Coordinates of C-alpha atoms in Angstrom, one line a residue:
Chain A
M533 CA -3.3 4.8 26.0
R534 CA -2.3 5.1 22.4
D535 CA 1.0 5.0 20.5
I536 CA -0.3 6.6 17.4
H537 CA -2.6 9.6 17.0
I538 CA -4.8 9.3 13.9
C539 CA -6.8 12.3 12.8
E540 CA -9.9 11.3 10.8
V541 CA -10.1 13.8 7.9
G542 CA -13.0 12.1 6.0
P543 CA -15.7 14.7 6.7
R544 CA -13.4 17.4 5.5
D545 CA -10.6 16.3 3.1
G546 CA -12.7 13.2 2.2
L547 CA -15.7 15.2 1.1
Q548 CA -13.7 18.0 -0.6
L549 CA -13.9 16.5 -4.1
V550 CA -17.2 14.7 -3.7
R551 CA -19.6 16.4 -6.2
Q552 CA -22.7 15.2 -4.4
V553 CA -23.4 17.5 -1.4
M554 CA -23.9 15.2 1.6
P555 CA -27.1 16.3 3.5
T556 CA -26.3 17.7 6.9
A557 CA -28.3 15.0 8.7
T558 CA -26.3 12.3 6.9
K559 CA -23.0 14.0 7.8
R560 CA -24.2 14.2 11.4
A561 CA -25.1 10.5 11.4
W562 CA -21.7 9.6 9.9
I563 CA -19.8 11.8 12.4
A564 CA -21.8 10.3 15.3
A565 CA -20.7 6.8 14.1
L566 CA -17.1 8.0 13.9
A567 CA -17.4 9.4 17.4
Q568 CA -17.9 5.8 18.6
C569 CA -14.6 4.6 17.2
G570 CA -12.2 6.2 19.6
F571 CA -10.5 8.8 17.4
P572 CA -8.5 11.5 19.3
E573 CA -9.1 14.0 16.6
L574 CA -11.6 14.8 13.8
D575 CA -11.1 17.2 10.9
A576 CA -14.8 17.8 10.7
T577 CA -15.5 20.4 8.1
S578 CA -14.1 23.4 6.1
F579 CA -14.8 27.0 6.7
V580 CA -14.3 27.9 3.0
P581 CA -16.8 30.4 1.4
P582 CA -20.1 28.6 1.3
Q583 CA -21.2 29.9 -2.0
A584 CA -18.0 28.5 -3.7
F585 CA -18.1 25.2 -1.7
P586 CA -21.7 24.0 -1.2
Q587 CA -20.4 20.8 0.4
F588 CA -19.3 22.8 3.4
A589 CA -22.1 25.3 3.6
D590 CA -23.2 23.6 6.8
A591 CA -19.8 24.0 8.6
A592 CA -21.2 26.1 11.4
E593 CA -23.7 23.4 12.2
I594 CA -21.4 20.4 11.7
L595 CA -18.7 21.6 13.9
P596 CA -20.7 21.9 17.2
A597 CA -22.5 18.6 16.3
A598 CA -19.1 16.9 16.1
R599 CA -18.1 18.4 19.4
A600 CA -21.4 17.2 21.0
A601 CA -20.9 13.7 19.5
S602 CA -17.9 13.0 21.7
A603 CA -16.0 14.6 24.5
Q604 CA -13.0 12.4 23.7
W605 CA -11.9 13.9 20.4
R606 CA -10.5 17.3 19.4
V607 CA -12.7 18.7 16.6
G608 CA -11.0 20.8 14.0
A609 CA -11.7 22.3 10.6
L610 CA -9.8 23.7 7.6
V611 CA -9.6 27.4 7.7
P612 CA -8.4 29.1 4.5
N613 CA -8.2 32.6 5.9
A614 CA -9.0 34.9 8.8
K615 CA -12.7 35.0 8.0
G616 CA -12.8 31.3 8.0
A617 CA -10.9 31.2 11.3
E618 CA -13.4 33.6 12.8
R619 CA -16.3 31.4 11.8
A620 CA -14.6 28.2 13.0
I621 CA -13.7 29.7 16.4
A622 CA -17.2 31.0 16.8
A623 CA -18.5 27.5 16.0
G624 CA -16.2 26.0 18.7
A625 CA -13.3 24.6 16.7
Q626 CA -10.6 23.1 18.9
M627 CA -8.1 22.8 16.0
L628 CA -7.6 25.1 13.0
Y629 CA -6.1 23.3 10.0
C630 CA -4.2 26.0 8.0
I631 CA -2.3 25.5 4.9
V632 CA 0.6 27.0 3.0
S633 CA 1.7 25.0 -0.1
A634 CA 5.3 24.1 -0.7
S635 CA 4.7 24.6 -4.4
H636 CA 4.2 28.2 -5.6
S637 CA 2.0 27.0 -8.5
H638 CA -0.2 24.9 -6.3
S639 CA -0.5 27.8 -3.8
V640 CA -1.7 30.2 -6.4
A641 CA -4.1 27.6 -8.0
N642 CA -5.5 26.6 -4.6
T643 CA -5.6 29.9 -2.8
R644 CA -4.8 32.7 -5.3
C645 CA -2.0 33.7 -2.9
S646 CA 1.7 33.3 -2.9
R647 CA 3.3 31.2 -0.2
D648 CA 4.4 34.4 1.7
E649 CA 0.9 35.9 1.5
Q650 CA -0.5 32.6 2.7
A651 CA 1.9 32.5 5.6
E652 CA 0.8 36.0 6.6
I653 CA -2.8 34.8 6.6
V654 CA -1.7 31.9 9.0
G655 CA -0.1 34.6 11.2
D656 CA -3.5 36.3 11.4
I657 CA -5.2 33.0 12.2
V658 CA -2.7 32.3 15.0
L659 CA -3.4 35.8 16.5
Q660 CA -7.2 35.0 16.5
A661 CA -6.5 31.7 18.2
R662 CA -4.4 33.2 20.8
A663 CA -7.0 35.8 21.6
R664 CA -9.1 33.0 23.0
G665 CA -6.7 32.6 25.9
D666 CA -6.9 29.3 27.7
A667 CA -9.6 28.2 25.2
R668 CA -7.3 28.8 22.2
P669 CA -7.6 26.2 19.5
H670 CA -4.6 24.2 18.4
V671 CA -3.2 25.6 15.1
M672 CA -2.0 23.0 12.6
G673 CA 0.2 24.4 9.8
G674 CA -0.2 22.0 6.9
I675 CA 2.1 22.0 3.9
P676 CA 0.4 20.6 0.8
T677 CA 2.6 19.4 -2.1
A678 CA 5.5 18.9 0.4
F679 CA 6.4 15.7 -1.5
G680 CA 5.8 16.9 -5.1
C681 CA 3.3 18.8 -7.1
S682 CA 1.3 17.7 -10.2
I683 CA 1.9 21.1 -11.7
E684 CA 5.5 21.7 -10.8
G685 CA 6.7 18.1 -10.4
R686 CA 9.5 17.8 -7.9
V687 CA 9.4 20.3 -5.0
A688 CA 12.8 21.2 -3.5
Q689 CA 13.2 20.2 0.2
R690 CA 14.6 23.7 0.9
D691 CA 11.2 25.2 -0.2
V692 CA 9.4 22.8 2.1
C693 CA 11.8 23.7 5.0
H694 CA 11.3 27.4 4.2
V695 CA 7.5 27.2 4.4
A696 CA 7.8 25.2 7.6
E697 CA 10.1 27.9 9.1
L698 CA 7.6 30.6 8.0
L699 CA 4.7 28.7 9.7
V700 CA 6.7 28.2 12.9
A701 CA 7.7 31.9 12.9
R702 CA 3.9 32.7 12.6
G703 CA 3.3 30.7 15.7
V704 CA 1.7 27.4 14.6
D705 CA 1.6 24.6 17.1
E706 CA 2.3 21.8 14.7
I707 CA 3.6 21.2 11.2
G708 CA 1.9 18.9 8.7
L709 CA 3.6 17.5 5.7
A710 CA 1.0 16.6 3.1
D711 CA 1.5 14.5 0.0
T712 CA -1.4 16.1 -1.8
V713 CA -0.8 14.3 -5.1
G714 CA 0.6 10.9 -3.9
Y715 CA 4.2 11.4 -5.1
A716 CA 5.9 10.5 -1.8
D717 CA 8.1 7.4 -1.5
P718 CA 9.6 6.0 1.6
T719 CA 13.1 7.3 0.9
L720 CA 11.7 10.8 0.4
V721 CA 9.6 10.6 3.5
R722 CA 12.6 9.8 5.7
S723 CA 14.7 12.4 4.0
L724 CA 12.1 15.2 4.2
V725 CA 11.1 14.5 7.8
K726 CA 14.7 14.7 8.7
A727 CA 15.2 18.0 6.8
V728 CA 12.1 19.6 8.2
R729 CA 12.9 18.5 11.7
G730 CA 16.3 20.1 11.3
A731 CA 14.6 23.3 10.1
V732 CA 12.0 23.6 12.8
G733 CA 13.8 21.9 15.7
P734 CA 13.0 18.7 17.5
N735 CA 10.3 20.0 19.7
M736 CA 7.9 21.1 17.0
P737 CA 5.4 18.2 16.4
I738 CA 5.2 17.0 12.8
R739 CA 2.3 15.1 11.3
L740 CA 2.1 13.3 8.0
H741 CA -0.8 13.3 5.5
F742 CA -0.6 10.8 2.6
H743 CA -2.7 10.1 -0.4
D744 CA -2.6 6.7 -1.9
T745 CA -2.5 7.8 -5.6
M746 CA 0.4 5.5 -6.4
G747 CA -0.5 2.8 -3.8
L748 CA 2.5 3.8 -1.6
G749 CA 0.4 5.4 1.2
L750 CA 1.0 2.8 3.9
A751 CA 4.6 2.2 2.9
N752 CA 5.1 5.9 3.4
V753 CA 3.4 5.7 6.8
L754 CA 5.9 3.0 7.7
A755 CA 8.8 5.2 6.7
G756 CA 7.3 8.0 8.7
L757 CA 7.0 5.8 11.8
E758 CA 10.6 4.8 11.4
A759 CA 11.4 8.6 11.2
G760 CA 9.7 9.0 14.6
I761 CA 6.4 10.4 13.4
T762 CA 3.4 9.4 15.6
T763 CA 0.5 11.5 14.1
F764 CA -1.1 10.7 10.8
D765 CA -4.2 12.0 8.9
A766 CA -6.4 9.4 7.1
A767 CA -9.9 9.4 5.6
S768 CA -12.5 6.7 6.1
G769 CA -13.0 4.7 2.9
G770 CA -9.9 6.3 1.3
L771 CA -12.1 9.3 0.2
G772 CA -10.5 12.5 -0.9
G773 CA -8.5 14.5 -3.2
C774 CA -7.7 18.1 -4.0
P775 CA -9.6 20.2 -6.6
F776 CA -6.4 22.0 -7.5
A777 CA -4.1 19.0 -7.8
P778 CA -5.0 17.2 -11.0
G779 CA -4.5 13.4 -10.8
A780 CA -4.6 13.3 -7.0
S781 CA -6.8 10.5 -5.7
G782 CA -7.9 9.4 -2.3
N783 CA -6.3 9.7 1.1
I784 CA -5.0 6.6 2.8
A785 CA -8.0 4.7 4.1
T786 CA -8.3 5.0 7.9
E787 CA -9.4 1.4 8.1
D788 CA -6.3 0.1 6.4
L789 CA -4.0 2.4 8.4
V790 CA -5.5 1.3 11.7
F791 CA -5.3 -2.4 10.6
M792 CA -1.6 -2.0 9.7
L793 CA -0.7 -0.2 12.9
E794 CA -2.6 -2.5 15.2
Q795 CA -1.2 -5.6 13.5
M796 CA 2.3 -4.1 14.1
G797 CA 1.5 -4.0 17.8
L798 CA 1.0 -0.2 17.9
R799 CA -2.1 1.0 19.7
T800 CA -4.3 3.5 17.9
G801 CA -7.2 3.4 20.4
I802 CA -9.6 2.9 17.5
D803 CA -12.2 0.2 17.3
L804 CA -11.9 -1.2 13.8
G805 CA -15.2 -3.0 13.8
R806 CA -17.0 0.2 14.6
L807 CA -15.0 2.1 12.0
L808 CA -16.0 -0.4 9.4
A809 CA -19.6 0.1 10.4
A810 CA -19.2 3.9 10.0
T811 CA -17.7 3.3 6.6
E812 CA -20.8 1.3 5.6
L813 CA -22.8 4.3 6.5
L814 CA -20.6 6.5 4.4
A815 CA -20.7 4.1 1.4
A816 CA -24.5 4.0 1.6
A817 CA -24.7 7.8 1.7
L818 CA -22.4 8.2 -1.3
P819 CA -23.3 5.4 -3.7
E820 CA -21.6 7.0 -6.6
E821 CA -18.2 7.4 -4.9
R822 CA -15.5 4.7 -5.0
I823 CA -14.8 3.5 -1.5
R824 CA -11.1 2.5 -1.4
S825 CA -10.7 0.4 1.6
H826 CA -9.0 -3.0 1.4
L827 CA -10.3 -3.9 4.9
R828 CA -13.9 -3.2 3.9
E829 CA -13.5 -5.5 0.8
A830 CA -11.5 -8.3 2.5
G831 CA -13.1 -8.2 5.9
L832 CA -11.3 -8.5 9.2
P833 CA -9.0 -11.5 9.0
K834 CA -8.8 -14.3 11.5
V835 CA -5.6 -13.0 13.0
Y836 CA -6.8 -9.5 13.9
G837 CA -6.5 -8.7 17.5
V838 CA -5.2 -12.1 18.6
A839 CA -2.1 -11.9 20.7
A840 CA 1.0 -13.0 18.7
Chain B
M326 CA 23.0 -3.5 -13.1
R327 CA 20.1 -3.9 -10.7
D328 CA 19.6 -3.7 -7.0
I329 CA 16.4 -5.6 -6.7
H330 CA 15.4 -8.8 -8.5
I331 CA 11.7 -8.9 -9.4
C332 CA 10.1 -12.1 -10.6
E333 CA 7.0 -11.5 -12.7
V334 CA 4.5 -14.1 -11.6
G335 CA 1.5 -12.8 -13.6
P336 CA 1.3 -15.6 -16.2
R337 CA 1.3 -18.2 -13.4
D338 CA 0.1 -17.0 -10.0
G339 CA -1.8 -14.1 -11.7
L340 CA -3.8 -16.4 -14.0
Q341 CA -4.3 -19.1 -11.3
L342 CA -7.7 -17.8 -10.2
V343 CA -8.9 -16.4 -13.5
R344 CA -11.9 -18.4 -14.6
Q345 CA -11.6 -17.4 -18.2
V346 CA -8.9 -19.5 -19.9
M347 CA -6.6 -17.1 -21.7
P348 CA -6.0 -18.3 -25.2
T349 CA -2.4 -19.5 -25.8
A350 CA -1.8 -16.9 -28.5
T351 CA -2.9 -14.2 -26.1
K352 CA -0.6 -15.5 -23.4
R353 CA 2.3 -15.6 -25.9
A354 CA 1.6 -12.0 -26.9
W355 CA 1.5 -10.9 -23.3
I356 CA 4.7 -12.7 -22.4
A357 CA 6.3 -11.3 -25.5
A358 CA 5.4 -7.8 -24.2
L359 CA 6.7 -8.7 -20.7
A360 CA 10.0 -9.9 -22.3
Q361 CA 10.6 -6.3 -23.5
C362 CA 10.4 -4.9 -19.9
G363 CA 13.7 -6.1 -18.5
F364 CA 12.6 -8.7 -16.0
P365 CA 15.4 -11.0 -14.8
E366 CA 12.8 -13.8 -14.1
L367 CA 9.4 -15.0 -15.2
D368 CA 7.1 -17.5 -13.5
A369 CA 5.6 -18.4 -16.8
T370 CA 3.1 -21.2 -16.2
S371 CA 2.1 -24.1 -14.0
F372 CA 2.7 -27.8 -14.7
V373 CA -0.4 -28.8 -12.7
P374 CA -2.6 -31.6 -14.2
P375 CA -4.1 -30.1 -17.3
Q376 CA -7.5 -31.7 -16.9
A377 CA -8.0 -30.1 -13.4
F378 CA -6.5 -26.7 -14.4
P379 CA -7.4 -25.9 -18.0
Q380 CA -5.8 -22.5 -17.6
F381 CA -2.4 -24.2 -17.7
A382 CA -3.1 -26.9 -20.3
D383 CA -0.7 -25.1 -22.6
A384 CA 2.2 -25.1 -20.2
A385 CA 4.4 -27.1 -22.5
E386 CA 3.9 -24.6 -25.2
I387 CA 4.1 -21.5 -23.1
L388 CA 7.4 -22.3 -21.4
P389 CA 9.5 -22.6 -24.5
A390 CA 7.7 -19.6 -26.0
A391 CA 8.7 -17.5 -22.9
R392 CA 12.3 -18.7 -23.3
A393 CA 12.4 -17.8 -26.9
A394 CA 10.9 -14.3 -26.1
S395 CA 14.0 -13.2 -24.3
A396 CA 17.5 -14.5 -23.5
Q397 CA 17.7 -12.1 -20.6
W398 CA 15.3 -13.7 -18.2
R399 CA 15.2 -17.0 -16.3
V400 CA 11.9 -18.8 -17.1
G401 CA 10.3 -20.9 -14.4
A402 CA 7.1 -22.6 -13.6
L403 CA 5.2 -24.0 -10.7
V404 CA 5.7 -27.7 -10.3
P405 CA 3.4 -29.4 -7.8
N406 CA 5.0 -32.8 -8.0
A407 CA 7.6 -35.0 -9.7
K408 CA 5.4 -35.5 -12.8
G409 CA 5.1 -31.7 -13.1
A410 CA 8.8 -31.3 -12.7
E411 CA 9.5 -33.9 -15.4
R412 CA 7.2 -32.0 -17.8
A413 CA 8.7 -28.6 -16.8
I414 CA 12.2 -29.8 -17.3
A415 CA 11.4 -31.3 -20.7
A416 CA 9.9 -28.0 -21.7
G417 CA 13.1 -26.2 -20.8
A418 CA 12.2 -24.7 -17.4
Q419 CA 15.2 -22.8 -15.8
M420 CA 13.5 -22.4 -12.5
L421 CA 11.2 -24.9 -10.7
Y422 CA 8.8 -23.2 -8.2
C423 CA 8.0 -25.8 -5.6
I424 CA 5.8 -25.2 -2.5
V425 CA 5.3 -26.6 1.0
S426 CA 2.7 -24.7 3.0
A427 CA 3.5 -23.6 6.5
S428 CA -0.1 -24.3 7.5
H429 CA -1.0 -28.0 7.7
S430 CA -4.6 -27.2 6.8
H431 CA -3.6 -25.2 3.7
S432 CA -1.2 -27.9 2.6
V433 CA -3.9 -30.5 2.7
A434 CA -6.5 -28.3 1.0
N435 CA -4.1 -27.2 -1.7
T436 CA -2.1 -30.4 -2.3
R437 CA -3.9 -33.2 -0.4
C438 CA -0.5 -33.9 1.2
S439 CA 0.9 -33.2 4.7
R440 CA 3.8 -30.8 4.9
D441 CA 6.3 -33.7 5.4
E442 CA 4.9 -35.5 2.3
Q443 CA 5.1 -32.4 0.3
A444 CA 8.7 -31.9 1.4
E445 CA 9.5 -35.4 0.2
I446 CA 8.1 -34.4 -3.2
V447 CA 10.3 -31.4 -3.3
G448 CA 13.2 -33.7 -2.6
D449 CA 12.3 -35.8 -5.7
I450 CA 12.1 -32.6 -7.7
V451 CA 15.6 -31.5 -6.6
L452 CA 16.9 -34.9 -7.7
Q453 CA 15.4 -34.5 -11.1
A454 CA 16.9 -31.0 -11.4
R455 CA 20.3 -32.2 -10.3
A456 CA 20.2 -35.0 -12.9
R457 CA 20.4 -32.2 -15.6
G458 CA 24.0 -31.5 -14.5
D459 CA 25.2 -28.1 -15.6
A460 CA 21.8 -27.4 -17.1
R461 CA 20.0 -28.0 -13.9
P462 CA 17.2 -25.6 -13.2
H463 CA 17.2 -23.4 -10.1
V464 CA 14.8 -24.9 -7.4
M465 CA 12.8 -22.3 -5.5
G466 CA 11.2 -23.7 -2.3
G467 CA 8.2 -21.5 -1.6
I468 CA 6.3 -21.5 1.7
P469 CA 2.7 -20.5 1.2
T470 CA 0.8 -19.2 4.3
A471 CA 4.1 -18.3 5.9
F472 CA 2.5 -15.1 7.4
G473 CA -0.9 -16.6 8.3
C474 CA -3.6 -18.8 6.9
S475 CA -7.3 -18.1 6.3
I476 CA -8.1 -21.6 7.5
E477 CA -5.8 -21.7 10.6
G478 CA -5.3 -18.1 11.4
R479 CA -2.0 -17.3 12.8
V480 CA 0.9 -19.6 11.8
A481 CA 3.7 -20.2 14.3
Q482 CA 7.1 -19.0 13.2
R483 CA 8.6 -22.3 14.4
D484 CA 6.4 -24.1 11.8
V485 CA 7.6 -21.8 9.1
C486 CA 11.2 -22.3 10.2
H487 CA 10.7 -26.0 10.3
V488 CA 9.3 -26.1 6.8
A489 CA 12.3 -23.9 5.6
E490 CA 14.7 -26.3 7.2
L491 CA 13.0 -29.3 5.5
L492 CA 13.2 -27.5 2.2
V493 CA 16.9 -26.7 2.7
A494 CA 17.6 -30.3 3.8
R495 CA 16.0 -31.5 0.5
G496 CA 18.4 -29.3 -1.5
V497 CA 16.4 -26.2 -2.7
D498 CA 18.5 -23.3 -3.9
E499 CA 16.3 -20.6 -2.4
I500 CA 13.5 -20.1 0.1
G501 CA 10.4 -18.1 -0.7
L502 CA 8.1 -16.8 2.1
A503 CA 4.7 -16.3 0.7
D504 CA 1.9 -14.3 2.2
T505 CA -0.8 -16.2 0.3
V506 CA -3.7 -14.6 2.0
G507 CA -2.4 -11.1 2.7
Y508 CA -2.1 -11.3 6.5
A509 CA 1.5 -10.0 6.7
D510 CA 2.4 -6.8 8.4
P511 CA 5.8 -5.0 8.5
T512 CA 6.6 -6.1 12.0
L513 CA 5.9 -9.7 11.2
V514 CA 7.9 -9.5 8.0
R515 CA 11.0 -8.3 9.9
S516 CA 10.5 -10.9 12.6
L517 CA 9.9 -13.8 10.3
V518 CA 12.7 -13.0 7.9
K519 CA 15.1 -12.9 10.9
A520 CA 13.8 -16.2 12.3
V521 CA 14.0 -18.0 8.9
R522 CA 17.4 -16.6 8.2
G523 CA 18.4 -17.9 11.6
A524 CA 17.0 -21.3 10.7
V525 CA 18.5 -21.7 7.3
G526 CA 21.7 -19.7 7.7
P527 CA 22.8 -16.4 6.1
N528 CA 23.9 -17.9 2.7
M529 CA 20.5 -19.3 1.7
P530 CA 18.7 -16.7 -0.5
I531 CA 15.2 -15.7 0.7
R532 CA 12.6 -14.1 -1.5
L533 CA 9.3 -12.6 -0.5
H534 CA 5.9 -13.0 -2.1
F535 CA 3.1 -10.7 -1.0
H536 CA -0.5 -10.3 -1.7
D537 CA -2.2 -7.0 -1.3
T538 CA -5.4 -8.3 0.3
M539 CA -5.3 -5.8 3.2
G540 CA -3.4 -3.1 1.2
L541 CA -0.2 -3.7 3.1
G542 CA 1.7 -5.3 0.2
L543 CA 4.2 -2.4 -0.5
A544 CA 4.7 -1.6 3.2
N545 CA 5.6 -5.3 3.7
V546 CA 8.1 -5.0 0.8
L547 CA 9.6 -2.0 2.5
A548 CA 10.0 -4.0 5.7
G549 CA 11.5 -6.8 3.6
L550 CA 14.0 -4.4 2.1
E551 CA 15.0 -3.2 5.5
A552 CA 15.5 -6.9 6.5
G553 CA 18.0 -7.3 3.6
I554 CA 15.7 -9.0 1.1
T555 CA 16.4 -8.2 -2.5
T556 CA 14.1 -10.6 -4.4
F557 CA 10.4 -10.1 -4.7
D558 CA 7.6 -11.7 -6.6
A559 CA 4.9 -9.5 -8.1
A560 CA 2.1 -9.9 -10.7
S561 CA 1.3 -7.4 -13.4
G562 CA -2.0 -5.7 -12.8
G563 CA -2.1 -7.1 -9.3
L564 CA -3.7 -10.3 -10.6
G565 CA -3.8 -13.4 -8.6
G566 CA -5.0 -15.4 -5.6
C567 CA -5.1 -18.9 -4.4
P568 CA -8.0 -21.3 -5.0
F569 CA -7.5 -22.9 -1.6
A570 CA -7.1 -19.7 0.4
P571 CA -10.6 -18.2 0.8
G572 CA -10.5 -14.4 0.9
A573 CA -7.1 -14.0 -0.7
S574 CA -7.0 -11.3 -3.3
G575 CA -4.3 -10.2 -5.8
N576 CA -0.6 -10.2 -5.7
I577 CA 1.2 -6.9 -5.3
A578 CA 1.1 -5.1 -8.7
T579 CA 4.4 -5.2 -10.4
E580 CA 3.9 -1.7 -11.8
D581 CA 3.4 -0.3 -8.3
L582 CA 6.4 -2.2 -6.9
V583 CA 8.7 -1.1 -9.7
F584 CA 7.5 2.5 -9.2
M585 CA 8.1 2.4 -5.4
L586 CA 11.6 0.9 -5.7
E587 CA 12.7 3.2 -8.6
Q588 CA 11.4 6.3 -6.7
M589 CA 13.4 5.1 -3.7
G590 CA 16.5 5.1 -5.9
L591 CA 16.7 1.3 -6.2
R592 CA 17.4 -0.1 -9.7
T593 CA 15.1 -2.8 -10.9
G594 CA 16.2 -2.9 -14.5
I595 CA 12.5 -2.7 -15.5
D596 CA 11.1 -0.2 -18.0
L597 CA 7.9 1.0 -16.4
G598 CA 6.5 2.5 -19.6
R599 CA 6.8 -0.9 -21.4
L600 CA 5.4 -2.7 -18.4
L601 CA 2.3 -0.4 -18.4
A602 CA 1.9 -1.2 -22.1
A603 CA 2.1 -4.9 -21.3
T604 CA -0.6 -4.5 -18.6
E605 CA -2.9 -2.8 -21.2
L606 CA -2.6 -5.9 -23.3
L607 CA -3.5 -8.0 -20.2
A608 CA -6.4 -5.8 -19.3
A609 CA -7.8 -6.0 -22.9
A610 CA -7.4 -9.8 -22.8
L611 CA -9.3 -10.2 -19.5
P612 CA -12.1 -7.6 -19.6
E613 CA -13.9 -9.2 -16.7
E614 CA -11.0 -9.2 -14.4
R615 CA -10.3 -6.4 -12.0
I616 CA -6.9 -4.9 -12.7
R617 CA -5.4 -3.6 -9.5
S618 CA -2.7 -1.2 -10.4
H619 CA -2.4 2.2 -9.0
L620 CA 0.1 3.2 -11.6
R621 CA -2.1 2.2 -14.4
E622 CA -5.0 4.3 -13.0
A623 CA -2.9 7.4 -12.0
G624 CA -0.4 7.3 -14.8
L625 CA 3.3 8.0 -14.5
P626 CA 3.7 11.2 -12.4
K627 CA 5.9 14.1 -13.5
V628 CA 8.6 13.2 -11.0
Y629 CA 9.3 9.7 -12.2
G630 CA 12.8 9.1 -13.4
V631 CA 14.0 12.6 -12.7
A632 CA 17.1 12.8 -10.7
A633 CA 16.4 14.0 -7.1

């Protein structure tokens, strides 16, 4: 029983900007520790071209390892194109994380494709998923720069809605609004969720993905909760960023998100003590990375988990 | 014209835990920079015993300097007792920041007095303020550990309401709910504000004072806004803490608070560019301190201040 669905994106989005390639055995150990925490979903790796992204050269090994680590979670991966989807599906991916940027400039910088071209690619990925019949993976259509772009600045809500409509027309199972560069604020969150829900209809699930660049990550989650959102991405230790979004810093830290939600009386199903232990493993494996987790620094307070 | 009243508490609460005594000339330069930012209120210093708190030995010099730096802000100081109030009033304080902890253990650790004894002291301070007639300073009755205590853990809302009632009975002009140790969460903020408002009546102003120990500071501000609160304390650079609250870390960073509010379309009257410049001065003056300001690290984004 959980009220809020948290997808741990550390092994994918979190490692995306980390220069030091994490050894496969270390990734497996970290993912095994995450598997003990109770997450319903893991964004485990990225099926990007291995020669361009050595961090994810082991994707075909990591994905089945993550599946083997727990029967309780849905294991997904970022797939940038049809080739990536083919590899991800072959490796057993249960969720395909596709993206079409709301900002044209970010789309071109990140994928060398226009938004329309990228939406066509998502359409191909959906067809591949559907070809698996009953075993078809869930297709998540994420929209980076939905709350602003460090290249273009403000991004019009009608552009975000347009991309969301394109994704739904291509057959995605879910829409994700991603604050790739940390520009979101609570007012914008409420407003954009309302606009996108209006565009895609009330039955299309929407998830939110926030970065904490400006320190507003958890306030934005709160605004999202108030707008009725119940699925959030987060990365252990606040790792993360986007190589094509200058100035972007880490994702919201999963530890801090779980702490806030549980303190608010919302059930995440996640064991915070085990999660902090998993983050210690991560921190030891990446000594040069900055671990941005308030909980890790402050420790669990006396009031955690005690009935009000 | 401003929607939200921010009291900058850096020179008092911010410096409280800083071991390195900031030279008076440096404090004056920092306060002069803050005076250019548009704050309506400054918590400038602390009239605690100078021999026990060398950081504030220059209180009688800092307070008039802060008043001279701007005619636009109300200049206040923490006053722990009648002697402190006498010194603060003599120095020209326009606001007396008094405290009575919600937690008995914190009250004793911090002031060596019970809550009732401390409330009596506040009563004496109010009398001293009133004796100034038309020039009487505003008396702020702050309640540390209102959202929890690192010694006692959870603090009952009835205890917080009881202390608020004591303070109102002693004649304070405003109640402040302080999350001294960073235990607040948005649900608790909404619930406690409602309870305290019920206890003290709708006409007694309430301010909120959050620390960012668990990273929930700005989410708690958002909950406070939704509960109708329009006055918040914050410290430049996220400085701060409480010597008698183990594990407490910095206040919410004023820069980040201003950014969030302005992005949400709320006017603070504060010039964020000038504030960031003042924080640079602070950071240079305290090279050993950790400056916790997302804005300072990330820089002002492209979208700041552009009409939606």
